[in-house]
Coordinates of C-alpha atoms in Angstrom, one line a residue:
M20 CA 1.9 -58.1 -139.2
R21 CA 2.9 -59.1 -136.0
F22 CA 2.7 -56.6 -133.2
S23 CA 2.1 -57.2 -129.1
L24 CA 0.4 -55.7 -126.3
L25 CA 3.9 -54.7 -124.7
A26 CA 4.8 -53.1 -128.0
A27 CA 1.1 -50.8 -128.3
T28 CA 2.2 -50.2 -124.7
A29 CA 5.7 -48.8 -125.6
V30 CA 4.3 -47.4 -128.6
V31 CA 1.6 -44.9 -126.8
T32 CA 3.3 -44.3 -124.7
T33 CA 6.0 -42.9 -126.5
V34 CA 3.5 -40.8 -128.2
L35 CA 2.6 -39.3 -125.2
A36 CA 5.4 -38.2 -123.3
P37 CA 5.4 -34.9 -125.0
F38 CA 2.0 -34.1 -123.0
A39 CA 2.9 -35.6 -119.5
A40 CA 4.6 -32.6 -118.3
A41 CA 2.5 -29.5 -120.1
P42 CA 2.1 -26.8 -118.5
I43 CA -0.3 -25.7 -117.0
M44 CA -2.5 -22.6 -118.1
A45 CA -4.4 -19.7 -116.3
H46 CA -7.2 -18.1 -116.9
D47 CA -5.4 -15.5 -119.5
D48 CA -3.5 -18.1 -121.1
E49 CA -0.8 -17.2 -119.4
P50 CA 1.4 -19.6 -117.7
A51 CA 0.2 -19.9 -113.8
Q52 CA 3.4 -19.9 -111.3
V53 CA 3.2 -24.0 -111.4
K54 CA 4.5 -24.1 -114.5
S55 CA 4.4 -28.0 -115.1
A56 CA 2.6 -31.0 -113.6
P57 CA 2.8 -34.7 -114.2
V58 CA -0.2 -35.6 -116.1
A59 CA -1.4 -39.6 -115.4
V60 CA -1.8 -41.3 -118.2
S61 CA -4.2 -43.9 -118.0
L62 CA -5.2 -46.2 -121.5
T63 CA -7.5 -49.2 -121.8
P64 CA -5.6 -52.4 -124.3
D65 CA -8.7 -51.5 -126.7
Q66 CA -7.1 -47.5 -126.9
L67 CA -3.5 -48.9 -126.5
L68 CA -4.2 -50.9 -129.7
A69 CA -6.5 -49.1 -131.4
P70 CA -3.6 -47.6 -134.1
Y71 CA -2.1 -50.6 -134.9
Y72 CA -5.7 -52.1 -135.6
E73 CA -6.3 -49.0 -137.9
A74 CA -3.7 -50.1 -139.8
L75 CA -3.7 -53.5 -139.4
A76 CA -6.9 -53.5 -140.9
Q77 CA -5.6 -51.4 -144.6
Q78 CA -2.9 -54.3 -144.8
V79 CA -4.3 -57.6 -144.8
D80 CA -7.2 -58.9 -146.3
M81 CA -10.4 -59.2 -144.2
P82 CA -12.0 -63.3 -144.7
V83 CA -15.8 -62.2 -146.1
A84 CA -19.0 -65.0 -145.8
G85 CA -19.4 -64.3 -149.0
P86 CA -23.1 -63.3 -150.7
N87 CA -25.9 -63.0 -148.5
P88 CA -30.4 -62.6 -148.9
A89 CA -31.4 -59.9 -147.1
L90 CA -34.4 -61.6 -145.5
A91 CA -38.1 -59.7 -146.1
A92 CA -39.2 -57.2 -144.1
G93 CA -42.6 -58.8 -144.1
T94 CA -42.0 -61.8 -144.3
T95 CA -43.8 -64.1 -142.2
L96 CA -40.9 -66.4 -140.8
T97 CA -43.0 -70.0 -139.9
R98 CA -39.6 -72.3 -139.8
I99 CA -36.0 -70.9 -138.5
A100 CA -32.3 -73.5 -138.3
V101 CA -30.2 -72.9 -135.7
G102 CA -26.8 -74.2 -134.8
S103 CA -23.7 -73.7 -133.0
C104 CA -19.6 -74.8 -132.8
N105 CA -18.7 -75.3 -136.7
H106 CA -15.1 -75.8 -136.4
Q107 CA -13.5 -74.5 -139.7
N108 CA -11.3 -77.4 -140.5
A109 CA -13.5 -80.5 -139.7
P110 CA -16.3 -81.8 -142.7
Q111 CA -19.0 -78.8 -143.9
H112 CA -22.1 -81.5 -144.1
M113 CA -24.4 -80.3 -141.9
W114 CA -25.1 -77.1 -144.2
A115 CA -26.5 -79.4 -147.0
Q116 CA -28.5 -81.3 -144.0
I117 CA -30.0 -78.1 -142.2
A118 CA -30.7 -76.4 -146.1
S119 CA -32.9 -80.1 -147.0
A120 CA -35.5 -78.3 -144.0
N121 CA -36.0 -75.5 -145.9
P122 CA -35.7 -72.8 -143.4
Q123 CA -36.4 -69.3 -143.7
L124 CA -33.8 -68.0 -141.2
F125 CA -30.8 -69.6 -140.2
L126 CA -28.9 -67.9 -136.5
M127 CA -25.0 -69.2 -135.8
I128 CA -25.2 -68.7 -132.6
G129 CA -21.5 -69.0 -131.5
D130 CA -18.7 -70.5 -132.0
N131 CA -18.9 -69.8 -135.6
V132 CA -15.2 -71.0 -136.1
Y133 CA -12.4 -71.7 -133.9
G134 CA -10.3 -69.1 -134.2
D135 CA -8.1 -69.8 -130.6
N136 CA -6.9 -73.4 -131.2
G137 CA -3.4 -72.2 -132.8
W138 CA -3.3 -68.8 -130.9
D139 CA -0.1 -67.8 -129.8
A140 CA -1.0 -63.8 -128.4
D141 CA -0.2 -61.9 -131.0
A142 CA -2.4 -59.0 -131.1
G143 CA -3.6 -59.5 -134.3
L144 CA -5.1 -62.8 -133.8
E145 CA -3.8 -64.5 -136.8
S146 CA -5.6 -67.5 -136.0
L147 CA -8.9 -65.9 -135.9
R148 CA -8.7 -64.6 -138.9
S149 CA -7.2 -67.5 -141.1
A150 CA -10.1 -69.9 -138.9
Y151 CA -12.7 -67.2 -140.9
A152 CA -10.5 -68.0 -144.0
M153 CA -10.8 -71.2 -144.2
Q154 CA -14.7 -71.4 -143.8
A155 CA -15.3 -69.0 -146.5
S156 CA -13.3 -71.5 -148.9
H157 CA -15.7 -74.4 -148.5
R158 CA -18.4 -74.5 -151.2
E159 CA -20.8 -75.6 -148.4
F160 CA -21.1 -72.7 -146.7
T161 CA -20.8 -70.4 -149.2
D162 CA -24.5 -72.3 -151.1
F163 CA -25.9 -72.0 -148.2
R164 CA -25.5 -69.3 -146.8
A165 CA -26.6 -67.9 -150.7
R166 CA -29.6 -69.1 -150.2
V167 CA -30.8 -68.3 -146.7
P168 CA -30.6 -65.5 -145.1
M169 CA -28.8 -65.4 -142.0
M170 CA -28.2 -63.6 -138.2
A171 CA -25.5 -64.6 -136.3
T172 CA -23.1 -64.1 -132.8
W173 CA -20.7 -64.9 -131.2
D174 CA -19.2 -67.1 -128.3
D175 CA -15.4 -67.0 -127.0
H176 CA -13.4 -69.9 -129.8
D177 CA -14.9 -67.1 -132.5
Y178 CA -14.6 -63.7 -129.9
G179 CA -10.5 -65.0 -129.6
L180 CA -9.8 -66.5 -126.4
N181 CA -11.2 -69.5 -124.8
D182 CA -13.7 -68.3 -121.9
A183 CA -12.9 -65.4 -122.4
G184 CA -14.6 -62.3 -121.9
G185 CA -15.0 -58.1 -121.7
N186 CA -11.2 -58.3 -120.1
F187 CA -10.1 -59.3 -123.1
P188 CA -7.6 -57.5 -124.6
M189 CA -7.7 -58.0 -128.3
R190 CA -11.2 -58.0 -127.7
R191 CA -11.8 -54.8 -131.1
W192 CA -9.6 -56.8 -133.2
G193 CA -11.7 -59.4 -132.7
E194 CA -15.0 -58.0 -133.5
T195 CA -13.9 -56.4 -136.6
L196 CA -12.8 -59.6 -138.1
F197 CA -16.8 -60.8 -136.9
E198 CA -18.2 -57.7 -137.8
T199 CA -16.2 -58.0 -141.5
F200 CA -16.9 -61.7 -141.8
W201 CA -20.9 -61.9 -141.2
G202 CA -21.2 -58.6 -143.3
S203 CA -22.7 -57.1 -140.0
S204 CA -25.8 -54.3 -139.9
D205 CA -24.9 -50.9 -139.5
A206 CA -26.8 -50.7 -135.7
V207 CA -23.7 -53.3 -135.0
R208 CA -21.2 -52.1 -136.4
S209 CA -21.8 -48.6 -134.5
R210 CA -21.1 -49.9 -130.9
P211 CA -19.1 -52.0 -129.1
G212 CA -20.2 -56.3 -128.7
V213 CA -22.3 -57.7 -132.1
Y214 CA -25.5 -57.5 -130.2
E215 CA -28.6 -57.5 -132.5
S216 CA -32.1 -56.9 -133.4
S217 CA -35.0 -57.6 -135.9
I218 CA -38.3 -57.5 -135.6
T219 CA -40.2 -59.9 -139.5
G220 CA -43.5 -60.0 -139.7
P221 CA -47.0 -58.6 -140.5
E222 CA -49.0 -57.4 -137.5
G223 CA -50.0 -60.8 -135.9
R224 CA -47.2 -62.4 -137.4
R225 CA -44.3 -60.5 -135.9
V226 CA -41.5 -62.5 -134.9
Q227 CA -38.3 -60.6 -132.4
V228 CA -35.2 -62.2 -133.0
I229 CA -32.5 -60.8 -130.7
L230 CA -28.8 -61.7 -130.4
L231 CA -27.4 -61.5 -127.5
D232 CA -23.5 -60.9 -126.8
T233 CA -22.8 -63.1 -123.6
R234 CA -18.4 -61.8 -124.3
F235 CA -17.8 -58.3 -124.9
F236 CA -18.7 -57.2 -121.5
R237 CA -18.6 -59.9 -119.7
S238 CA -17.0 -60.3 -115.7
D239 CA -14.3 -62.2 -115.0
L240 CA -15.7 -65.8 -114.4
K241 CA -15.0 -66.9 -110.1
R242 CA -13.4 -70.2 -110.6
A243 CA -13.1 -72.7 -108.7
E244 CA -10.0 -73.6 -106.1
W245 CA -7.8 -76.5 -107.3
S246 CA -8.8 -79.8 -105.6
R247 CA -7.8 -83.6 -106.5
E248 CA -11.7 -84.5 -105.8
R249 CA -13.1 -81.3 -108.3
P250 CA -16.2 -82.3 -109.5
P251 CA -15.7 -83.2 -113.0
L252 CA -18.6 -81.0 -115.0
G253 CA -16.8 -77.1 -114.3
G254 CA -14.2 -75.4 -113.4
Y255 CA -16.5 -72.3 -111.8
V256 CA -18.4 -71.5 -108.9
P257 CA -21.4 -69.3 -108.9
N258 CA -20.4 -65.1 -108.6
E259 CA -23.1 -63.8 -106.0
S260 CA -21.7 -60.6 -106.7
L261 CA -23.9 -57.6 -107.6
D262 CA -21.0 -56.0 -109.3
A263 CA -20.6 -59.0 -112.3
T264 CA -22.0 -58.8 -115.5
M265 CA -22.8 -60.9 -117.9
L266 CA -24.1 -57.8 -120.9
G267 CA -22.8 -54.8 -119.3
D268 CA -25.3 -52.0 -118.7
T269 CA -25.6 -50.6 -122.0
Q270 CA -27.2 -53.8 -123.5
W271 CA -29.1 -54.6 -121.1
Q272 CA -30.3 -51.5 -121.4
W273 CA -30.7 -51.6 -124.7
L274 CA -32.8 -55.5 -124.0
E275 CA -35.4 -53.0 -121.9
Q276 CA -36.2 -51.6 -124.9
E277 CA -36.2 -54.1 -127.0
L278 CA -38.1 -55.9 -124.7
A279 CA -40.4 -53.3 -124.6
K280 CA -41.2 -53.0 -128.8
P281 CA -44.4 -54.7 -129.8
A282 CA -44.1 -58.4 -131.2
D283 CA -46.4 -61.5 -131.6
L284 CA -43.1 -64.4 -130.5
R285 CA -39.3 -63.3 -129.3
I286 CA -36.6 -65.2 -129.9
V287 CA -33.9 -65.1 -127.5
V288 CA -31.0 -65.5 -128.1
S289 CA -27.7 -66.9 -125.5
S290 CA -24.6 -68.3 -126.4
T291 CA -24.7 -70.1 -123.2
Q292 CA -26.9 -72.0 -121.9
V293 CA -29.4 -69.7 -119.5
I294 CA -32.0 -71.9 -117.9
T295 CA -29.6 -75.3 -116.3
T296 CA -28.2 -74.7 -113.1
A297 CA -26.4 -78.4 -113.6
H298 CA -23.8 -77.7 -114.2
Q299 CA -20.2 -75.2 -113.7
F300 CA -18.8 -75.2 -117.4
E301 CA -19.8 -71.7 -118.7
G302 CA -23.0 -70.0 -119.1
W303 CA -25.6 -67.9 -116.7
T304 CA -25.2 -70.3 -114.3
N305 CA -22.0 -68.8 -113.3
M306 CA -23.7 -65.7 -112.1
P307 CA -27.0 -66.7 -111.1
V308 CA -27.7 -62.9 -109.7
E309 CA -27.7 -61.6 -113.9
R310 CA -29.3 -65.1 -114.5
N311 CA -32.4 -64.2 -112.3
R312 CA -32.1 -60.2 -114.2
L313 CA -32.1 -62.3 -117.4
L314 CA -35.5 -64.7 -116.3
E315 CA -36.8 -61.7 -114.2
T316 CA -36.5 -58.6 -117.6
L317 CA -37.7 -61.6 -120.3
R318 CA -40.5 -61.8 -117.7
Q319 CA -41.5 -57.9 -118.2
R320 CA -41.5 -57.9 -121.5
E321 CA -44.1 -56.9 -123.7
A322 CA -47.6 -59.3 -124.6
S323 CA -45.5 -62.7 -126.5
G324 CA -44.3 -66.2 -126.8
M325 CA -40.9 -66.5 -126.2
V326 CA -37.7 -69.3 -126.5
I327 CA -34.1 -68.9 -126.3
L328 CA -31.6 -71.0 -128.2
S329 CA -28.3 -71.0 -127.0
G330 CA -25.2 -73.6 -127.9
D331 CA -22.0 -73.6 -126.1
R332 CA -22.0 -77.1 -125.3
H333 CA -21.4 -80.0 -127.7
A334 CA -24.4 -81.3 -126.8
A335 CA -28.1 -80.7 -127.7
G336 CA -31.6 -80.9 -125.0
I337 CA -34.5 -79.2 -124.7
Y338 CA -35.1 -77.2 -121.0
K339 CA -38.3 -75.8 -119.4
T340 CA -38.3 -74.0 -115.9
A341 CA -40.8 -71.1 -114.4
H342 CA -39.8 -68.2 -113.3
R343 CA -42.2 -66.4 -111.5
G344 CA -44.9 -68.1 -113.1
E345 CA -44.0 -68.1 -116.8
T346 CA -43.2 -71.6 -117.9
M347 CA -39.9 -70.7 -120.2
W348 CA -38.3 -72.9 -122.2
E349 CA -35.0 -73.2 -124.3
L350 CA -33.9 -75.1 -126.8
T351 CA -29.3 -75.9 -126.8
S352 CA -28.7 -77.0 -130.1
S353 CA -24.7 -77.9 -130.6
S354 CA -22.8 -78.6 -132.0
L355 CA -22.7 -78.7 -135.7
N356 CA -19.5 -81.0 -136.7
L357 CA -17.9 -80.5 -133.1
A358 CA -19.4 -83.5 -131.3
F359 CA -17.7 -84.8 -128.5
G360 CA -18.9 -88.8 -129.4
N361 CA -22.0 -90.8 -129.8
D362 CA -22.8 -92.2 -126.2
I363 CA -26.3 -90.4 -125.4
E364 CA -27.2 -92.5 -123.0
R365 CA -24.0 -92.3 -121.1
S366 CA -23.9 -88.5 -121.7
T367 CA -27.2 -87.5 -120.0
A368 CA -25.9 -89.6 -116.7
R369 CA -23.2 -88.1 -116.6
E370 CA -25.0 -84.8 -116.4
P371 CA -28.8 -85.2 -114.8
D372 CA -31.3 -82.4 -114.6
A373 CA -34.3 -81.5 -113.5
A374 CA -35.2 -78.8 -116.4
R375 CA -33.7 -80.7 -119.3
I376 CA -36.6 -82.6 -120.1
T377 CA -35.0 -84.7 -122.9
P378 CA -31.8 -87.0 -123.5
F379 CA -28.2 -84.9 -123.4
F380 CA -26.9 -85.6 -127.3
P381 CA -23.3 -85.3 -127.7
I382 CA -23.7 -86.0 -131.4
E383 CA -23.6 -83.3 -133.9
N384 CA -26.9 -81.4 -134.5
Y385 CA -28.6 -78.4 -135.3
G386 CA -31.9 -77.3 -134.6
L387 CA -35.4 -76.2 -135.9
V388 CA -38.2 -73.6 -134.2
D389 CA -41.3 -74.3 -136.0
I390 CA -44.4 -71.3 -135.5
D391 CA -47.9 -72.5 -136.5
W392 CA -49.5 -68.9 -135.9
K393 CA -52.9 -70.0 -136.1
A394 CA -52.2 -72.1 -133.8
K395 CA -50.0 -69.9 -132.1
A396 CA -47.6 -73.1 -131.1
L397 CA -44.2 -73.6 -132.0
T398 CA -42.7 -76.3 -131.8
M399 CA -38.5 -76.7 -131.3
T400 CA -36.9 -80.2 -133.0
L401 CA -33.5 -81.7 -132.6
K402 CA -31.8 -82.7 -136.0
G403 CA -29.3 -85.2 -136.4
N404 CA -26.4 -85.7 -139.1
T405 CA -29.2 -87.2 -141.7
S406 CA -31.7 -84.9 -140.8
D407 CA -33.3 -87.6 -138.0
T408 CA -35.4 -86.2 -134.8
L409 CA -33.6 -86.5 -132.2
A410 CA -36.8 -85.1 -129.8
S411 CA -39.3 -82.6 -130.3
Q412 CA -41.3 -80.9 -127.6
T413 CA -44.3 -77.9 -129.3
F414 CA -45.6 -75.5 -126.4
N415 CA -48.4 -72.7 -126.7
W416 CA -48.4 -69.2 -126.1

């Protein structure tokens, strides 16, 4: 069953046509002197497509990732693994490598499949649905998922379209596919977007994992003007507008509330990079006002340790910055099976960055976060596709 946005518009317009000239009634329920008046009907793409998606959900097979054990609320977390950028058609060898590290939790933080590859603008996002089905067919993945608790958020390629944000017309169906595949919690399913938070562990060893949604509500990016001399590090320029948003008002309020909850360590996940301003690909650097708001919001959290995790870049590194007296750390892990090369020296030199304290690794990788509760120390480690250590950094909180 295929449907275009134009067709959806025509259907809804037809359905609402009888109401467009409805009589205006007086207080006594009798027609007033003015028998009728035009009613302006302005529907969003979400509203236009809702009937179609409701029907579509009953007619197509909805891929699911398979069984996944729940993480017990009382678990003392000491090792969390993280990864991003996993192509459904590429080898799935990294799951065995991650499993060998024995993580208690795995965070899938975006581009979990590449569902926009081959998309032909159909409203049903058939290429995304097919990508999830392909991923679910991999025994390596389902075996891993059956053993290790997982939490997930999305980035653009599993949202539905490269670099897309809140104006993507098919975002609601992309959300339905995501929530169905990953078995999202009732809290996530009850609201727009896929942001989520959990707190695990006993008092004194509580870990809060906050998964942000940097897609569903995000304003359009500001593109750089075309130029023959365009710099090679991205096609966007910073948008300084006070109206531009990364998270949307509701998610911002939610984040502030989550950060006010008691926790001893917070893992804050953004699919795109936060700290770096060294490039103009996608990232919080696209919206400097929002980036500063995020850093300030994180700084004002209820007292706890904190680390930021990100992906997206098809290269990995560890970042450090100071914001109003607080040192903040970020581990970027990308990608699991879609590396762009193996020349670490060239990748590092291509993107000089004072905030990055490691080389920029363009090879397959995953990340580990190890927690030493006695020392109140956190170690971030980047691992290659044979679990060799690429880089490691420890800090105390």
